[in-house]
CSV table of C-alpha atoms in Angstrom, one decimal:
chain,number,residue,atom,x,y,z
A,4,MET,CA,105.7,176.3,-89.8
A,5,PRO,CA,109.0,175.1,-88.3
A,6,GLU,CA,110.6,177.3,-85.7
A,7,GLN,CA,113.2,179.5,-87.3
A,8,SER,CA,114.9,180.8,-84.2
A,9,ASP,CA,114.5,180.9,-80.4
A,10,ALA,CA,114.1,184.7,-80.2
A,11,ALA,CA,111.6,187.1,-81.7
A,12,PRO,CA,113.0,189.9,-84.0
A,13,ALA,CA,113.2,193.4,-82.6
A,14,GLU,CA,111.0,195.9,-84.3
A,15,GLY,CA,112.4,198.5,-86.7
A,16,GLY,CA,116.1,199.0,-87.5
A,17,PRO,CA,117.8,198.7,-90.9
A,18,ALA,CA,117.8,195.0,-91.0
A,19,ALA,CA,114.1,194.9,-90.5
A,20,GLU,CA,113.7,197.3,-93.5
A,21,LEU,CA,115.8,195.0,-95.6
A,22,ASP,CA,113.6,192.1,-94.5
A,23,ARG,CA,110.5,193.7,-96.0
A,24,GLU,CA,111.9,193.2,-99.5
A,25,ILE,CA,111.7,189.4,-99.2
A,26,PRO,CA,109.0,188.1,-101.6
A,27,GLY,CA,106.3,186.1,-99.9
A,28,ILE,CA,107.3,187.0,-96.4
A,29,GLU,CA,105.5,189.5,-94.2
A,30,PRO,CA,107.5,191.7,-91.9
A,31,GLY,CA,107.9,190.1,-88.5
A,32,SER,CA,107.2,186.6,-89.7
A,33,GLN,CA,110.2,185.3,-87.7
A,34,SER,CA,108.5,186.2,-84.5
A,35,GLY,CA,106.7,183.9,-82.0
A,36,ALA,CA,109.5,182.9,-79.6
A,37,PRO,CA,110.4,184.4,-76.3
A,38,SER,CA,111.9,187.9,-76.1
A,39,SER,CA,115.2,188.8,-74.6
A,40,SER,CA,113.5,189.6,-71.3
A,41,GLN,CA,112.2,186.0,-71.2
A,42,ALA,CA,115.4,184.3,-72.1
A,43,ARG,CA,116.6,181.7,-69.7
A,44,PRO,CA,120.0,182.4,-68.0
A,45,PHE,CA,123.0,180.3,-68.9
A,46,GLY,CA,122.8,176.8,-67.4
A,47,THR,CA,119.0,176.6,-66.9
A,48,SER,CA,117.9,175.5,-70.3
A,49,SER,CA,116.1,172.2,-70.5
A,50,GLU,CA,117.7,169.2,-72.0
A,51,PRO,CA,116.5,168.0,-75.4
A,52,ALA,CA,113.5,165.8,-75.4
A,53,GLU,CA,114.4,164.1,-78.7
A,54,ALA,CA,117.2,161.4,-78.8
A,55,GLY,CA,118.2,162.0,-82.4
A,56,ARG,CA,121.4,160.7,-84.0
A,57,PRO,CA,124.9,162.1,-84.0
A,58,PRO,CA,126.6,163.7,-87.0
A,59,GLN,CA,128.5,161.7,-89.5
A,60,PRO,CA,132.3,162.1,-90.0
A,61,VAL,CA,133.0,163.4,-93.5
A,62,GLN,CA,136.8,163.8,-93.5
A,63,ALA,CA,139.4,164.5,-90.8
A,64,GLY,CA,138.1,167.3,-88.6
A,65,LEU,CA,134.7,167.6,-90.4
A,66,TRP,CA,131.3,166.2,-89.5
A,67,ALA,CA,127.9,166.7,-91.2
A,68,PHE,CA,124.7,166.8,-89.1
A,69,ALA,CA,121.4,165.2,-90.1
A,70,PRO,CA,118.9,167.5,-91.8
A,71,ASN,CA,117.3,169.9,-89.4
A,72,ARG,CA,113.5,170.4,-89.7
A,73,ASP,CA,113.9,173.7,-87.7
A,74,CYS,CA,116.0,175.0,-90.6
A,75,LEU,CA,113.9,173.8,-93.5
A,76,GLY,CA,115.8,170.6,-93.8
A,77,GLY,CA,119.2,172.4,-93.9
A,78,THR,CA,122.6,170.9,-93.0
A,79,ALA,CA,124.8,172.1,-90.2
A,80,TRP,CA,128.6,171.3,-90.0
A,81,TRP,CA,131.1,170.8,-87.2
A,82,LEU,CA,134.7,171.8,-88.2
A,83,GLU,CA,137.8,171.3,-86.1
A,84,HIS,CA,140.5,173.4,-87.8
A,85,ALA,CA,144.0,174.0,-86.8
A,86,ASP,CA,142.9,177.6,-86.1
A,87,GLY,CA,139.8,176.8,-84.1
A,88,ALA,CA,136.5,174.8,-83.8
A,89,LEU,CA,133.3,176.0,-85.4
A,90,LEU,CA,129.7,174.9,-85.5
A,91,VAL,CA,128.4,176.1,-88.8
A,92,ASP,CA,124.7,176.7,-88.5
A,93,CYS,CA,122.4,174.9,-86.0
A,94,PRO,CA,121.7,171.2,-86.1
A,95,ALA,CA,118.6,169.8,-84.5
A,96,PHE,CA,118.5,170.3,-80.7
A,97,THR,CA,118.7,166.6,-79.8
A,98,ALA,CA,120.4,164.7,-77.0
A,99,ALA,CA,122.8,163.0,-79.5
A,100,ASN,CA,123.9,166.3,-81.1
A,101,LEU,CA,124.3,168.0,-77.7
A,102,ALA,CA,126.4,165.1,-76.3
A,103,PHE,CA,128.6,165.1,-79.4
A,104,LEU,CA,129.3,168.9,-79.1
A,105,ARG,CA,129.9,168.6,-75.4
A,106,GLY,CA,132.5,166.0,-76.1
A,107,ARG,CA,134.4,168.2,-78.6
A,108,PRO,CA,136.8,171.1,-78.0
A,109,PRO,CA,135.1,174.4,-77.1
A,110,GLY,CA,134.1,176.4,-80.2
A,111,GLN,CA,131.8,179.0,-81.5
A,112,LEU,CA,128.6,179.0,-83.5
A,113,LEU,CA,128.6,180.6,-86.9
A,114,LEU,CA,125.2,181.4,-88.6
A,115,THR,CA,125.4,181.6,-92.3
A,116,SER,CA,121.9,183.1,-92.6
A,117,ARG,CA,118.6,183.3,-90.8
A,118,GLU,CA,117.7,179.9,-92.4
A,119,GLY,CA,120.3,178.3,-90.2
A,120,HIS,CA,119.3,179.9,-86.9
A,121,GLY,CA,117.3,176.9,-85.6
A,122,ARG,CA,117.5,176.6,-81.8
A,123,THR,CA,120.5,179.0,-81.5
A,124,ARG,CA,119.6,180.2,-78.0
A,125,ARG,CA,119.2,176.7,-76.6
A,126,PHE,CA,122.5,175.6,-77.9
A,127,GLN,CA,124.2,178.8,-76.6
A,128,GLU,CA,122.8,178.3,-73.2
A,129,ALA,CA,123.7,174.6,-73.1
A,130,LEU,CA,127.3,175.1,-74.4
A,131,GLY,CA,128.2,178.6,-73.3
A,132,TRP,CA,129.8,179.3,-76.7
A,133,PRO,CA,129.8,182.7,-78.5
A,134,VAL,CA,127.5,183.1,-81.5
A,135,LEU,CA,128.7,184.9,-84.7
A,136,VAL,CA,126.3,186.4,-87.2
A,137,GLN,CA,126.4,189.0,-90.0
A,138,GLU,CA,125.1,192.2,-88.6
A,139,GLN,CA,122.0,192.4,-90.8
A,140,GLU,CA,120.4,189.4,-89.0
A,141,ALA,CA,121.5,190.0,-85.4
A,142,TYR,CA,118.1,191.6,-84.7
A,143,LEU,CA,116.6,188.1,-85.1
A,144,LEU,CA,118.5,186.9,-82.0
A,145,PRO,CA,117.8,189.4,-79.2
A,146,GLY,CA,117.8,186.8,-76.4
A,147,VAL,CA,121.1,185.2,-77.4
A,148,GLN,CA,124.1,185.8,-75.1
A,149,GLN,CA,127.7,186.4,-76.4
A,150,LEU,CA,126.3,187.5,-79.7
A,151,GLN,CA,129.1,188.9,-82.0
A,152,THR,CA,128.6,190.5,-85.4
A,153,PHE,CA,130.7,191.5,-88.4
A,154,ASP,CA,130.0,193.6,-91.5
A,155,ASP,CA,131.6,192.9,-94.9
A,156,GLU,CA,134.6,190.6,-94.0
A,157,LEU,CA,136.1,189.1,-90.9
A,158,ALA,CA,139.3,187.0,-90.5
A,159,LEU,CA,139.1,184.7,-87.5
A,160,SER,CA,142.6,183.6,-88.5
A,161,PRO,CA,144.6,183.7,-91.7
A,162,ASP,CA,142.9,180.4,-92.7
A,163,LEU,CA,139.4,181.0,-91.4
A,164,ARG,CA,137.7,184.0,-93.2
A,165,LEU,CA,134.2,185.2,-93.5
A,166,LEU,CA,132.5,187.1,-96.3
A,167,TRP,CA,129.1,188.8,-96.4
A,168,THR,CA,127.2,187.4,-99.4
A,169,PRO,CA,123.6,188.9,-99.3
A,170,GLY,CA,121.1,187.5,-101.7
A,171,PRO,CA,119.6,184.4,-100.3
A,172,THR,CA,118.8,186.5,-97.2
A,173,PRO,CA,120.0,190.0,-96.1
A,174,GLY,CA,122.7,188.6,-93.8
A,175,SER,CA,123.9,185.6,-95.7
A,176,CYS,CA,127.6,184.9,-95.4
A,177,VAL,CA,130.2,182.2,-96.2
A,178,LEU,CA,133.2,180.8,-94.4
A,179,HIS,CA,136.4,179.7,-96.2
A,180,ALA,CA,138.4,177.2,-94.2
A,181,GLY,CA,141.8,177.3,-95.9
A,182,GLY,CA,144.9,175.1,-95.4
A,183,ALA,CA,144.7,171.4,-95.9
A,184,VAL,CA,140.9,171.2,-95.6
A,185,ASP,CA,140.2,174.0,-98.2
A,186,VAL,CA,136.4,173.9,-97.7
A,187,LEU,CA,133.9,176.7,-98.5
A,188,PHE,CA,130.9,176.6,-96.2
A,189,CYS,CA,128.4,178.4,-98.4
A,190,GLY,CA,125.2,178.3,-96.4
A,191,ARG,CA,122.2,178.6,-98.9
A,192,LEU,CA,124.3,180.6,-101.4
A,193,LEU,CA,124.6,177.3,-103.4
A,194,SER,CA,122.3,174.3,-103.1
A,195,PRO,CA,123.0,170.7,-104.3
A,196,THR,CA,121.4,169.9,-107.7
A,197,GLY,CA,123.0,166.5,-108.3
A,198,PRO,CA,126.1,164.5,-107.5
A,199,GLY,CA,129.0,166.9,-107.6
A,200,ALA,CA,126.8,169.8,-108.7
A,201,ALA,CA,125.4,172.9,-107.0
A,202,ALA,CA,123.7,176.2,-108.1
A,203,PRO,CA,122.0,179.2,-106.7
A,204,LEU,CA,118.3,178.2,-106.2
A,205,PRO,CA,116.0,181.1,-105.4
A,206,THR,CA,112.7,180.4,-103.6
A,207,ALA,CA,109.8,182.4,-102.4
A,208,ARG,CA,111.8,183.2,-99.2
A,209,SER,CA,114.8,184.6,-101.1
A,210,PHE,CA,115.8,188.2,-100.5
A,211,HIS,CA,117.3,189.7,-103.7
A,212,TRP,CA,118.4,187.9,-106.9
A,213,GLY,CA,120.5,190.8,-108.1
A,214,ARG,CA,122.5,190.9,-104.9
A,215,TRP,CA,122.8,187.2,-105.0
A,216,GLN,CA,124.4,187.3,-108.4
A,217,ARG,CA,126.8,190.1,-107.3
A,218,SER,CA,127.7,188.1,-104.2
A,219,LEU,CA,128.7,185.1,-106.3
A,220,LYS,CA,131.0,187.4,-108.4
A,221,LYS,CA,132.5,188.9,-105.3
A,222,LEU,CA,133.1,185.5,-103.8
A,223,LYS,CA,135.1,184.3,-106.8
A,224,ALA,CA,137.4,187.3,-106.6
A,225,TRP,CA,137.7,187.0,-102.8
A,226,LEU,CA,138.7,183.3,-102.7
A,227,PRO,CA,142.4,182.4,-103.1
A,228,GLN,CA,143.3,181.2,-106.6
A,229,GLY,CA,142.3,177.6,-107.1
A,230,SER,CA,140.2,177.5,-104.0
A,231,PRO,CA,138.0,175.9,-102.7
A,232,ARG,CA,138.7,172.2,-103.1
A,233,TRP,CA,135.3,171.4,-101.6
A,234,ILE,CA,132.0,173.1,-101.1
A,235,ALA,CA,129.8,172.4,-98.0
A,236,SER,CA,126.3,173.6,-98.5
A,237,GLY,CA,123.9,174.5,-95.7
A,238,ALA,CA,120.9,173.3,-97.7
A,239,GLY,CA,119.6,169.8,-97.8
A,240,LEU,CA,122.1,167.3,-99.3
A,241,GLY,CA,119.7,164.7,-100.7
A,242,ALA,CA,120.6,165.5,-104.3
A,243,LEU,CA,124.2,164.5,-103.7
A,244,ALA,CA,123.1,160.8,-103.6
A,245,GLY,CA,124.8,160.0,-100.3
A,246,GLU,CA,127.8,162.3,-100.7
A,247,LYS,CA,128.2,165.2,-98.3
A,248,LEU,CA,130.8,167.6,-100.0
A,249,ILE,CA,130.6,169.0,-103.5
A,250,GLY,CA,133.7,169.1,-105.5
A,251,PRO,CA,135.9,170.0,-107.2
A,252,GLY,CA,134.7,173.4,-105.9
A,253,ARG,CA,136.6,175.9,-107.9
A,254,PRO,CA,135.7,174.7,-111.3
A,255,LEU,CA,132.1,174.6,-110.2
A,256,LEU,CA,132.2,178.3,-109.0
A,257,ASP,CA,134.0,179.4,-112.2
A,258,GLY,CA,131.3,177.8,-114.3
A,259,LEU,CA,128.5,179.8,-112.7
A,260,GLU,CA,127.4,182.8,-114.7
């Protein structure tokens, strides 16, 4: 099975209790990587062995990374916003991706769910950036330095806002980047189903369908009227037939039951 994070989950705690509700997953299945006591100090992580390829530009200030096998083929994004720079979920830990990120402005890593953790600790050690995660899934990253959490909502700035949207996983969250870009980074809350289309797609790993539905309803009320223009999914983008963004985003959201 692909590695889901670079740190083993701590035992016990409320997030661990939530995790036991996930169909098809036994408690502790995210384990198998070094504990916090084994984590390498900043600056001593090895360089990537794989060359890889750099992310593709999508529009001004936005790049999409290639599918990451460490994240079940998911998609990570690099955003350079007027209010700050964000790496949304983990791309593959490759030389090309690391060189790209080292050449960009300093930022922080936002994890939209445990499915996007990938090699979080290795990126954090290599870049020295803080990592932001919803508090329900912080226990999965005990060896990660500069780990920051939030609960229900968090405003990084007036135009960069986070919302907890449990359902796909206990700690799933979304990021709305407002202003001219007007993109909703939805993680696995919505997955592409065809060109210009997306929907919630539960799997055997999904946490709770009822909460997923309530999160979608809460999301529509939370977003500014008419937003978002675009949706950036954290799932695989193959169904989009070469496109990266899904739009128009608001009519798609309003059409979901």
